[in-house]
Amino acid sequence: MESICPIDQRCSHQISALLQPPSPLHIQEYFERLISKRQCHGIKVKQDGEFGKGVFAETDFEEEQLILKDQMLVGAQHPSNKIDCLVCSYCFKFIGSIEQQIGRKLYLKTLGVSQHHGCENDLSDEDQDNHYVENHHNSENGASSSSISTNSLPKMALEALMNGELSLPYSNKFPLPSVVSCPGGCEEAFYCSKSCAEADWESFHSLLCTGEKSESLSREALLKFIQHANETNDIFLLAAKAISFTILRYRKVKASHLKKQENTAPSILGTSDLSLLVEAWKPISIGHKRRWWDCIALPGDIDGSDEAAFRMQIRELAFTSLHFLKEAIFDKECEPLFSLEIYGHIIGMFELNNLDLVVPSPVEDYFLYIDDLAYPEKKEAERITQPYLDALGDDYSVCCQGTAFFPLQSCMNHSCCPNAKAFKREEDRDGQATIIALRPICKGEEVTISYIDEDLPFEERQALLADYGFRCRCTRCLEEEP
């Protein structure tokens, strides 16, 4: 039997207002301000009647030239990747030191860390380490596959690495920002600077922190939500950040509104205050959305006759997740955000528009640097570093991995013969999306990327793109279509 969310019935008018697509004028104005703020002066977002939004070149680009760097609206590191990489929870730069990155990873492995439970402050010292990783069912979302043998390394040596008591040769060539703790006191979020910590707290984390200073309604319910997401699908964590972002933005918008209207009585949501929630929702409203259970790709092992049951199961999964989230951070003035209709559309937005969040690891750079040293410096350095490299195995090169929604990148249309791609250059060391030209692009030409592996045969490409809700009609597909 289908579960019913009472908020969907009670707030149907507000939900319709939130899901109403912004007008072309509002979209144009939003992206013009965004492009100006980010100084991406070589591009423009335009409305296209057939494909919706599109990104177009406002100048000529040469091959391999940077087109844009896009700051994410919402992003998260895969929980299963947190044991491998200690990064800033806001900008996703690697933090600490080379020694701390290596020592922490190996130390947690020796403890047999295998389950991520969130940031529980009442755990023992040993159990607190166990929050860094979980048994996530989507192993492709960043979980390390190779085993690490740390038996040959003394535990004291790993602790000395983590605590800064032991230095590795030439690690000073790869300095990293110092670790800044969460202002709410949780053991889950860490930052590269006080400014990143404050920005994350004000934008997302104050409602989602499980520390003592958390502004959530129930830390216990929040832990249940996090555990459910880790055990099912970490896309729920992104959806929670989107809702937290909108609630906190609504409060700022309302405070500003009331300050301007000090001589009038405050209005109530459901009458004129709905416009304030719509304004707070605007950055999320820009993204293309469908209900998650309607747009998620049917797994290969699900028979077509079982599709309806599968999609109902996905809906129930979202319903359960929403229940935990509502118990944790519900805000009566933002009640429509906790409807299943809105929650499903937010998750669907990430399903259709997400881009992999990837930040190269300085640990890989460090070991490559050691390998490139001249003799005898190389031999002397490897006498110290080789045991750690052997213990890490293939995992020495694991990068920060996650998922994010990038406003400008999400406007880029697909082509099976794209003229641009997402690509991290040597200097790109944070979570921003970096788009570079694959070939010369002329002024006025649309900038396109590929949503799939464009090397696949025609029918396989079209089958994958059907999950995005369209059939590709690029020049290559028109040529290859039977």
GROMACS .gro file of C-alpha atoms in nm:
model
  482
    1MET     CA    1   0.000   0.000   0.000
    2GLU     CA    2   0.131   0.342  -0.096
    3SER     CA    3   0.239   0.557   0.197
    4ILE     CA    4   0.072   0.897   0.215
    5CYS     CA    5   0.246   1.211   0.338
    6PRO     CA    6  -0.014   1.442   0.498
    7ILE     CA    7   0.194   1.750   0.416
    8ASP     CA    8   0.140   1.683   0.046
    9GLN     CA    9  -0.233   1.721   0.094
   10ARG     CA   10  -0.217   2.006   0.346
   11CYS     CA   11   0.030   2.220   0.148
   12SER     CA   12  -0.067   2.139  -0.211
   13HIS     CA   13  -0.091   2.508  -0.308
   14GLN     CA   14   0.254   2.594  -0.170
   15ILE     CA   15   0.406   2.282  -0.326
   16SER     CA   16   0.268   2.378  -0.667
   17ALA     CA   17   0.417   2.726  -0.628
   18LEU     CA   18   0.761   2.583  -0.543
   19LEU     CA   19   0.758   2.337  -0.834
   20GLN     CA   20   0.638   2.596  -1.084
   21PRO     CA   21   0.929   2.646  -1.328
   22PRO     CA   22   1.081   2.995  -1.307
   23SER     CA   23   1.000   3.227  -1.593
   24PRO     CA   24   1.262   3.262  -1.870
   25LEU     CA   25   1.324   3.620  -1.751
   26HIS     CA   26   1.391   3.510  -1.393
   27ILE     CA   27   1.622   3.234  -1.514
   28GLN     CA   28   1.811   3.477  -1.734
   29GLU     CA   29   1.852   3.729  -1.453
   30TYR     CA   30   1.964   3.459  -1.206
   31PHE     CA   31   2.236   3.323  -1.430
   32GLU     CA   32   2.355   3.666  -1.538
   33ARG     CA   33   2.411   3.754  -1.171
   34LEU     CA   34   2.577   3.417  -1.108
   35ILE     CA   35   2.810   3.449  -1.407
   36SER     CA   36   2.903   3.803  -1.308
   37LYS     CA   37   2.970   3.698  -0.948
   38ARG     CA   38   3.193   3.410  -1.059
   39GLN     CA   39   3.357   3.614  -1.335
   40CYS     CA   40   3.281   3.354  -1.604
   41HIS     CA   41   3.259   3.623  -1.867
   42GLY     CA   42   3.321   3.391  -2.162
   43ILE     CA   43   2.982   3.216  -2.141
   44LYS     CA   44   2.611   3.290  -2.131
   45VAL     CA   45   2.312   3.079  -2.031
   46LYS     CA   46   2.030   3.100  -2.285
   47GLN     CA   47   1.685   2.949  -2.308
   48ASP     CA   48   1.634   2.697  -2.588
   49GLY     CA   49   1.280   2.602  -2.676
   50GLU     CA   50   1.371   2.241  -2.758
   51PHE     CA   51   1.631   2.159  -2.493
   52GLY     CA   52   1.552   2.407  -2.214
   53LYS     CA   53   1.861   2.589  -2.091
   54GLY     CA   54   2.196   2.584  -2.268
   55VAL     CA   55   2.543   2.733  -2.221
   56PHE     CA   56   2.684   2.932  -2.512
   57ALA     CA   57   3.028   3.077  -2.578
   58GLU     CA   58   3.051   3.456  -2.564
   59THR     CA   59   3.409   3.444  -2.694
   60ASP     CA   60   3.634   3.205  -2.884
   61PHE     CA   61   3.795   2.922  -2.685
   62GLU     CA   62   4.107   2.733  -2.786
   63GLU     CA   63   4.151   2.360  -2.734
   64GLU     CA   64   4.220   2.275  -2.365
   65GLN     CA   65   4.136   2.632  -2.259
   66LEU     CA   66   3.944   2.676  -1.934
   67ILE     CA   67   3.579   2.761  -2.001
   68LEU     CA   68   3.458   2.792  -1.644
   69LYS     CA   69   3.507   2.696  -1.283
   70ASP     CA   70   3.171   2.638  -1.119
   71GLN     CA   71   3.123   2.652  -0.742
   72MET     CA   72   2.882   2.381  -0.627
   73LEU     CA   73   2.545   2.474  -0.481
   74VAL     CA   74   2.526   2.152  -0.279
   75GLY     CA   75   2.782   1.874  -0.254
   76ALA     CA   76   2.896   1.593  -0.029
   77GLN     CA   77   3.187   1.353  -0.003
   78HIS     CA   78   3.083   0.990  -0.026
   79PRO     CA   79   3.084   0.854   0.331
   80SER     CA   80   3.270   0.548   0.209
   81ASN     CA   81   3.549   0.776   0.087
   82LYS     CA   82   3.601   0.949   0.422
   83ILE     CA   83   3.835   0.683   0.556
   84ASP     CA   84   4.070   0.745   0.263
   85CYS     CA   85   4.060   1.123   0.242
   86LEU     CA   86   4.041   1.393   0.509
   87VAL     CA   87   3.907   1.701   0.330
   88CYS     CA   88   3.737   2.030   0.408
   89SER     CA   89   3.362   1.970   0.441
   90TYR     CA   90   3.287   2.294   0.256
   91CYS     CA   91   3.541   2.339  -0.025
   92PHE     CA   92   3.679   1.980  -0.025
   93LYS     CA   93   4.047   2.070  -0.020
   94PHE     CA   94   4.272   1.811   0.144
   95ILE     CA   95   4.366   1.920   0.496
   96GLY     CA   96   4.611   1.832   0.773
   97SER     CA   97   4.941   1.701   0.640
   98ILE     CA   98   5.079   1.423   0.424
   99GLU     CA   99   5.167   1.239   0.744
  100GLN     CA  100   4.816   1.279   0.883
  101GLN     CA  101   4.653   1.165   0.559
  102ILE     CA  102   4.866   0.847   0.545
  103GLY     CA  103   4.867   0.773   0.917
  104ARG     CA  104   4.494   0.826   0.963
  105LYS     CA  105   4.400   0.600   0.674
  106LEU     CA  106   4.624   0.315   0.788
  107TYR     CA  107   4.534   0.360   1.155
  108LEU     CA  108   4.161   0.337   1.088
  109LYS     CA  109   4.222   0.025   0.880
  110THR     CA  110   4.404  -0.140   1.170
  111LEU     CA  111   4.098  -0.074   1.387
  112GLY     CA  112   3.884  -0.260   1.138
  113VAL     CA  113   3.670   0.043   1.062
  114SER     CA  114   3.382  -0.070   0.845
  115GLN     CA  115   3.063   0.109   0.948
  116HIS     CA  116   2.977   0.480   0.940
  117HIS     CA  117   2.736   0.588   1.214
  118GLY     CA  118   2.759   0.968   1.196
  119CYS     CA  119   2.929   1.195   1.446
  120GLU     CA  120   2.839   1.053   1.785
  121ASN     CA  121   3.015   1.246   2.058
  122ASP     CA  122   2.938   0.992   2.330
  123LEU     CA  123   3.152   0.721   2.175
  124SER     CA  124   3.478   0.594   2.314
  125ASP     CA  125   3.803   0.718   2.159
  126GLU     CA  126   3.832   0.402   1.954
  127ASP     CA  127   3.468   0.404   1.846
  128GLN     CA  128   3.492   0.769   1.739
  129ASP     CA  129   3.728   0.662   1.464
  130ASN     CA  130   3.460   0.428   1.333
  131HIS     CA  131   3.241   0.713   1.211
  132TYR     CA  132   3.453   0.780   0.907
  133VAL     CA  133   3.327   0.502   0.684
  134GLU     CA  134   3.012   0.298   0.630
  135ASN     CA  135   2.895  -0.010   0.453
  136HIS     CA  136   2.746   0.177   0.162
  137HIS     CA  137   2.559  -0.038  -0.086
  138ASN     CA  138   2.678   0.167  -0.383
  139SER     CA  139   3.039   0.053  -0.390
  140GLU     CA  140   3.108   0.260  -0.700
  141ASN     CA  141   3.056   0.575  -0.494
  142GLY     CA  142   3.413   0.585  -0.378
  143ALA     CA  143   3.472   0.279  -0.162
  144SER     CA  144   3.823   0.140  -0.175
  145SER     CA  145   3.834  -0.208  -0.319
  146SER     CA  146   4.190  -0.316  -0.250
  147SER     CA  147   4.286  -0.457   0.086
  148ILE     CA  148   4.549  -0.285   0.297
  149SER     CA  149   4.793  -0.485   0.502
  150THR     CA  150   4.917  -0.284   0.799
  151ASN     CA  151   5.045  -0.573   1.008
  152SER     CA  152   5.406  -0.485   0.937
  153LEU     CA  153   5.367  -0.127   1.066
  154PRO     CA  154   5.373  -0.059   1.440
  155LYS     CA  155   5.056   0.106   1.565
  156MET     CA  156   5.269   0.359   1.751
  157ALA     CA  157   5.427   0.468   1.422
  158LEU     CA  158   5.085   0.532   1.269
  159GLU     CA  159   4.978   0.730   1.574
  160ALA     CA  160   5.299   0.932   1.554
  161LEU     CA  161   5.223   1.013   1.189
  162MET     CA  162   4.872   1.130   1.275
  163ASN     CA  163   4.983   1.334   1.573
  164GLY     CA  164   5.265   1.512   1.389
  165GLU     CA  165   5.536   1.347   1.596
  166LEU     CA  166   5.686   1.172   1.294
  167SER     CA  167   5.782   1.350   0.972
  168LEU     CA  168   5.829   1.189   0.633
  169PRO     CA  169   6.110   1.305   0.403
  170TYR     CA  170   6.018   1.586   0.162
  171SER     CA  171   5.660   1.612   0.293
  172ASN     CA  172   5.719   1.985   0.336
  173LYS     CA  173   5.700   2.007  -0.045
  174PHE     CA  174   5.328   1.934  -0.012
  175PRO     CA  175   5.190   2.166   0.259
  176LEU     CA  176   4.820   2.136   0.346
  177PRO     CA  177   4.592   2.369   0.545
  178SER     CA  178   4.560   2.293   0.915
  179VAL     CA  179   4.249   2.110   1.034
  180VAL     CA  180   3.973   2.332   1.178
  181SER     CA  181   3.708   2.157   1.387
  182CYS     CA  182   3.333   2.191   1.347
  183PRO     CA  183   3.197   2.494   1.540
  184GLY     CA  184   2.909   2.276   1.655
  185GLY     CA  185   3.139   2.024   1.817
  186CYS     CA  186   3.067   1.720   1.601
  187GLU     CA  187   3.337   1.475   1.498
  188GLU     CA  188   3.220   1.448   1.139
  189ALA     CA  189   3.288   1.785   0.975
  190PHE     CA  190   3.637   1.935   0.943
  191TYR     CA  191   3.755   2.243   0.755
  192CYS     CA  192   4.056   2.407   0.594
  193SER     CA  193   3.985   2.747   0.750
  194LYS     CA  194   3.761   2.931   0.992
  195SER     CA  195   3.589   3.102   0.698
  196CYS     CA  196   3.492   2.766   0.544
  197ALA     CA  197   3.366   2.643   0.882
  198GLU     CA  198   3.152   2.954   0.927
  199ALA     CA  199   3.021   2.944   0.569
  200ASP     CA  200   2.918   2.578   0.602
  201TRP     CA  201   2.754   2.642   0.939
  202GLU     CA  202   2.552   2.933   0.806
  203SER     CA  203   2.456   2.761   0.480
  204PHE     CA  204   2.399   2.396   0.573
  205HIS     CA  205   2.565   2.242   0.873
  206SER     CA  206   2.399   2.419   1.168
  207LEU     CA  207   2.085   2.210   1.113
  208LEU     CA  208   2.269   1.890   1.018
  209CYS     CA  209   2.539   1.891   1.286
  210THR     CA  210   2.515   1.621   1.553
  211GLY     CA  211   2.740   1.807   1.797
  212GLU     CA  212   2.633   1.972   2.121
  213LYS     CA  213   2.570   2.309   1.953
  214SER     CA  214   2.352   2.164   1.679
  215GLU     CA  215   2.040   2.363   1.590
  216SER     CA  216   1.851   2.048   1.487
  217LEU     CA  217   1.532   1.951   1.671
  218SER     CA  218   1.665   1.607   1.760
  219ARG     CA  219   2.021   1.485   1.734
  220GLU     CA  220   1.896   1.130   1.786
  221ALA     CA  221   1.661   1.155   1.488
  222LEU     CA  222   1.937   1.313   1.282
  223LEU     CA  223   2.167   1.019   1.358
  224LYS     CA  224   1.891   0.781   1.249
  225PHE     CA  225   1.854   0.977   0.925
  226ILE     CA  226   2.229   0.964   0.859
  227GLN     CA  227   2.246   0.594   0.937
  228HIS     CA  228   1.953   0.520   0.704
  229ALA     CA  229   2.120   0.720   0.424
  230ASN     CA  230   2.449   0.538   0.472
  231GLU     CA  231   2.276   0.201   0.465
  232THR     CA  232   2.062   0.276   0.160
  233ASN     CA  233   2.166   0.568  -0.061
  234ASP     CA  234   2.379   0.870   0.025
  235ILE     CA  235   2.182   1.083  -0.221
  236PHE     CA  236   1.955   1.147   0.080
  237LEU     CA  237   2.241   1.338   0.245
  238LEU     CA  238   2.250   1.575  -0.053
  239ALA     CA  239   1.873   1.623  -0.035
  240ALA     CA  240   1.901   1.705   0.335
  241LYS     CA  241   2.163   1.969   0.259
  242ALA     CA  242   1.935   2.123  -0.005
  243ILE     CA  243   1.648   2.146   0.244
  244SER     CA  244   1.874   2.279   0.520
  245PHE     CA  245   2.012   2.537   0.276
  246THR     CA  246   1.660   2.653   0.185
  247ILE     CA  247   1.543   2.674   0.547
  248LEU     CA  248   1.844   2.878   0.656
  249ARG     CA  249   1.813   3.099   0.349
  250TYR     CA  250   1.443   3.150   0.421
  251ARG     CA  251   1.523   3.268   0.773
  252LYS     CA  252   1.770   3.521   0.635
  253VAL     CA  253   1.527   3.640   0.369
  254LYS     CA  254   1.249   3.676   0.625
  255ALA     CA  255   1.472   3.863   0.873
  256SER     CA  256   1.571   4.105   0.599
  257HIS     CA  257   1.207   4.145   0.496
  258LEU     CA  258   1.093   4.214   0.851
  259LYS     CA  259   1.369   4.465   0.901
  260LYS     CA  260   1.239   4.660   0.602
  261GLN     CA  261   0.881   4.628   0.722
  262GLU     CA  262   0.928   4.702   1.091
  263ASN     CA  263   0.611   4.909   1.104
  264THR     CA  264   0.386   4.634   0.968
  265ALA     CA  265   0.269   4.314   1.134
  266PRO     CA  266   0.465   4.005   1.025
  267SER     CA  267   0.276   3.796   0.774
  268ILE     CA  268   0.214   3.426   0.809
  269LEU     CA  269   0.329   3.150   0.572
  270GLY     CA  270   0.036   3.035   0.368
  271THR     CA  271  -0.065   3.392   0.288
  272SER     CA  272   0.194   3.648   0.181
  273ASP     CA  273   0.499   3.479   0.334
  274LEU     CA  274   0.490   3.209   0.068
  275SER     CA  275   0.675   3.453  -0.158
  276LEU     CA  276   0.964   3.455   0.093
  277LEU     CA  277   0.991   3.076   0.079
  278VAL     CA  278   0.978   3.087  -0.302
  279GLU     CA  279   1.261   3.341  -0.295
  280ALA     CA  280   1.468   3.121  -0.061
  281TRP     CA  281   1.399   2.822  -0.285
  282LYS     CA  282   1.509   3.003  -0.603
  283PRO     CA  283   1.863   2.853  -0.636
  284ILE     CA  284   1.711   2.502  -0.608
  285SER     CA  285   1.423   2.589  -0.842
  286ILE     CA  286   1.667   2.652  -1.128
  287GLY     CA  287   1.766   2.284  -1.154
  288HIS     CA  288   1.574   2.050  -1.383
  289LYS     CA  289   1.363   1.813  -1.173
  290ARG     CA  290   1.150   1.502  -1.187
  291ARG     CA  291   1.036   1.272  -0.910
  292TRP     CA  292   1.323   1.044  -0.813
  293TRP     CA  293   1.118   0.725  -0.840
  294ASP     CA  294   1.004   0.828  -1.188
  295CYS     CA  295   1.348   0.914  -1.331
  296ILE     CA  296   1.587   0.669  -1.163
  297ALA     CA  297   1.734   0.423  -1.411
  298LEU     CA  298   1.595   0.070  -1.395
  299PRO     CA  299   1.877  -0.163  -1.279
  300GLY     CA  300   1.985  -0.427  -1.524
  301ASP     CA  301   1.878  -0.711  -1.296
  302ILE     CA  302   1.519  -0.580  -1.271
  303ASP     CA  303   1.279  -0.729  -1.525
  304GLY     CA  304   1.051  -0.488  -1.708
  305SER     CA  305   0.747  -0.657  -1.557
  306ASP     CA  306   0.878  -0.564  -1.211
  307GLU     CA  307   0.939  -0.197  -1.292
  308ALA     CA  308   0.627  -0.066  -1.116
  309ALA     CA  309   0.714  -0.257  -0.797
  310PHE     CA  310   1.074  -0.130  -0.814
  311ARG     CA  311   0.967   0.233  -0.848
  312MET     CA  312   0.722   0.194  -0.562
  313GLN     CA  313   1.003   0.052  -0.349
  314ILE     CA  314   1.218   0.356  -0.431
  315ARG     CA  315   0.929   0.583  -0.333
  316GLU     CA  316   0.893   0.405   0.001
  317LEU     CA  317   1.266   0.440   0.059
  318ALA     CA  318   1.237   0.816   0.013
  319PHE     CA  319   0.930   0.823   0.240
  320THR     CA  320   1.124   0.656   0.522
  321SER     CA  321   1.421   0.889   0.476
  322LEU     CA  322   1.192   1.194   0.482
  323HIS     CA  323   1.031   1.074   0.805
  324PHE     CA  324   1.369   1.070   0.983
  325LEU     CA  325   1.467   1.407   0.837
  326LYS     CA  326   1.139   1.567   0.939
  327GLU     CA  327   1.187   1.444   1.296
  328ALA     CA  328   1.536   1.597   1.295
  329ILE     CA  329   1.503   1.945   1.139
  330PHE     CA  330   1.134   2.022   1.073
  331ASP     CA  331   1.044   2.392   1.050
  332LYS     CA  332   0.672   2.475   1.049
  333GLU     CA  333   0.722   2.790   0.841
  334CYS     CA  334   0.896   2.580   0.575
  335GLU     CA  335   0.653   2.288   0.599
  336PRO     CA  336   0.612   2.238   0.220
  337LEU     CA  337   0.982   2.142   0.199
  338PHE     CA  338   0.899   1.829   0.401
  339SER     CA  339   0.638   1.701   0.157
  340LEU     CA  340   0.723   1.382  -0.028
  341GLU     CA  341   0.655   1.561  -0.356
  342ILE     CA  342   0.923   1.822  -0.289
  343TYR     CA  343   1.166   1.567  -0.141
  344GLY     CA  344   1.124   1.341  -0.444
  345HIS     CA  345   1.185   1.628  -0.685
  346ILE     CA  346   1.498   1.740  -0.497
  347ILE     CA  347   1.645   1.389  -0.511
  348GLY     CA  348   1.543   1.362  -0.876
  349MET     CA  349   1.728   1.687  -0.947
  350PHE     CA  350   2.048   1.528  -0.815
  351GLU     CA  351   1.980   1.208  -1.007
  352LEU     CA  352   1.950   1.402  -1.335
  353ASN     CA  353   2.203   1.683  -1.286
  354ASN     CA  354   2.477   1.559  -1.055
  355LEU     CA  355   2.843   1.569  -1.148
  356ASP     CA  356   3.111   1.366  -0.979
  357LEU     CA  357   3.300   1.563  -0.717
  358VAL     CA  358   3.668   1.474  -0.758
  359VAL     CA  359   3.974   1.627  -0.592
  360PRO     CA  360   4.319   1.474  -0.667
  361SER     CA  361   4.509   1.339  -0.369
  362PRO     CA  362   4.834   1.506  -0.255
  363VAL     CA  363   4.938   1.165  -0.117
  364GLU     CA  364   4.964   1.034  -0.472
  365ASP     CA  365   5.165   1.342  -0.570
  366TYR     CA  366   5.394   1.286  -0.272
  367PHE     CA  367   5.483   0.926  -0.358
  368LEU     CA  368   5.532   1.016  -0.725
  369TYR     CA  369   5.770   1.290  -0.613
  370ILE     CA  370   5.970   1.039  -0.407
  371ASP     CA  371   5.981   0.803  -0.704
  372ASP     CA  372   6.122   1.079  -0.926
  373LEU     CA  373   6.406   1.169  -0.690
  374ALA     CA  374   6.763   1.117  -0.806
  375TYR     CA  375   6.994   0.862  -0.646
  376PRO     CA  376   7.101   0.858  -0.358
  377GLU     CA  377   6.821   1.084  -0.225
  378LYS     CA  378   6.560   0.844  -0.361
  379LYS     CA  379   6.712   0.540  -0.189
  380GLU     CA  380   6.736   0.719   0.144
  381ALA     CA  381   6.380   0.852   0.123
  382GLU     CA  382   6.234   0.516   0.018
  383ARG     CA  383   6.398   0.348   0.315
  384ILE     CA  384   6.144   0.540   0.525
  385THR     CA  385   5.847   0.574   0.289
  386GLN     CA  386   5.838   0.232   0.120
  387PRO     CA  387   5.675   0.046   0.413
  388TYR     CA  388   5.389   0.297   0.412
  389LEU     CA  389   5.349   0.275   0.035
  390ASP     CA  390   5.344  -0.105   0.055
  391ALA     CA  391   5.080  -0.091   0.328
  392LEU     CA  392   4.864   0.146   0.126
  393GLY     CA  393   4.890  -0.062  -0.189
  394ASP     CA  394   4.679   0.069  -0.475
  395ASP     CA  395   4.490   0.289  -0.230
  396TYR     CA  396   4.779   0.536  -0.213
  397SER     CA  397   4.624   0.723  -0.506
  398VAL     CA  398   4.259   0.734  -0.393
  399CYS     CA  399   4.120   1.084  -0.453
  400CYS     CA  400   3.838   1.264  -0.277
  401GLN     CA  401   3.514   1.145  -0.433
  402GLY     CA  402   3.158   1.265  -0.394
  403THR     CA  403   2.856   1.406  -0.572
  404ALA     CA  404   2.754   1.768  -0.624
  405PHE     CA  405   2.511   1.993  -0.805
  406PHE     CA  406   2.677   2.271  -1.004
  407PRO     CA  407   2.436   2.544  -1.127
  408LEU     CA  408   2.618   2.640  -1.446
  409GLN     CA  409   2.738   2.291  -1.536
  410SER     CA  410   2.381   2.163  -1.493
  411CYS     CA  411   2.274   2.392  -1.779
  412MET     CA  412   2.511   2.226  -2.025
  413ASN     CA  413   2.337   2.004  -2.276
  414HIS     CA  414   2.457   1.664  -2.388
  415SER     CA  415   2.626   1.572  -2.714
  416CYS     CA  416   2.781   1.243  -2.819
  417CYS     CA  417   3.048   1.454  -2.990
  418PRO     CA  418   3.096   1.718  -2.717
  419ASN     CA  419   3.322   2.020  -2.747
  420ALA     CA  420   3.397   2.038  -2.372
  421LYS     CA  421   3.444   1.815  -2.069
  422ALA     CA  422   3.485   1.822  -1.692
  423PHE     CA  423   3.856   1.788  -1.623
  424LYS     CA  424   4.077   1.858  -1.322
  425ARG     CA  425   4.401   2.034  -1.408
  426GLU     CA  426   4.713   2.019  -1.192
  427GLU     CA  427   4.621   2.344  -1.018
  428ASP     CA  428   4.259   2.247  -0.946
  429ARG     CA  429   4.269   2.132  -0.584
  430ASP     CA  430   3.917   2.193  -0.454
  431GLY     CA  431   3.563   2.078  -0.523
  432GLN     CA  432   3.475   2.323  -0.799
  433ALA     CA  433   3.371   2.184  -1.137
  434THR     CA  434   3.631   2.264  -1.402
  435ILE     CA  435   3.515   2.263  -1.764
  436ILE     CA  436   3.772   2.282  -2.045
  437ALA     CA  437   3.741   2.289  -2.424
  438LEU     CA  438   3.803   1.962  -2.610
  439ARG     CA  439   3.846   2.149  -2.938
  440PRO     CA  440   3.829   2.510  -3.057
  441ILE     CA  441   3.489   2.664  -2.979
  442CYS     CA  442   3.366   2.968  -3.171
  443LYS     CA  443   3.176   3.261  -3.025
  444GLY     CA  444   2.804   3.186  -3.033
  445GLU     CA  445   2.853   2.809  -3.038
  446GLU     CA  446   2.681   2.600  -2.769
  447VAL     CA  447   2.912   2.443  -2.512
  448THR     CA  448   2.822   2.074  -2.474
  449ILE     CA  449   2.946   1.789  -2.258
  450SER     CA  450   2.874   1.417  -2.261
  451TYR     CA  451   2.653   1.271  -1.989
  452ILE     CA  452   2.768   0.917  -2.074
  453ASP     CA  453   3.060   0.728  -2.228
  454GLU     CA  454   3.042   0.859  -2.583
  455ASP     CA  455   3.255   0.570  -2.711
  456LEU     CA  456   2.965   0.328  -2.667
  457PRO     CA  457   2.767   0.206  -2.971
  458PHE     CA  458   2.464   0.406  -3.084
  459GLU     CA  459   2.192   0.190  -2.928
  460GLU     CA  460   2.370   0.168  -2.592
  461ARG     CA  461   2.414   0.546  -2.582
  462GLN     CA  462   2.048   0.604  -2.656
  463ALA     CA  463   1.941   0.352  -2.390
  464LEU     CA  464   2.151   0.529  -2.127
  465LEU     CA  465   2.029   0.873  -2.231
  466ALA     CA  466   1.668   0.758  -2.210
  467ASP     CA  467   1.716   0.762  -1.833
  468TYR     CA  468   1.768   1.139  -1.864
  469GLY     CA  469   1.435   1.167  -2.044
  470PHE     CA  470   1.546   1.240  -2.400
  471ARG     CA  471   1.669   1.084  -2.722
  472CYS     CA  472   1.993   1.236  -2.849
  473ARG     CA  473   1.973   1.405  -3.190
  474CYS     CA  474   2.330   1.532  -3.214
  475THR     CA  475   2.504   1.519  -3.552
  476ARG     CA  476   2.682   1.194  -3.465
  477CYS     CA  477   2.360   1.021  -3.362
  478LEU     CA  478   2.180   1.140  -3.674
  479GLU     CA  479   2.460   0.992  -3.884
  480GLU     CA  480   2.465   0.660  -3.695
  481GLU     CA  481   2.091   0.612  -3.653
  482PRO     CA  482   1.968   0.314  -3.862
   0.00000   0.00000   0.00000
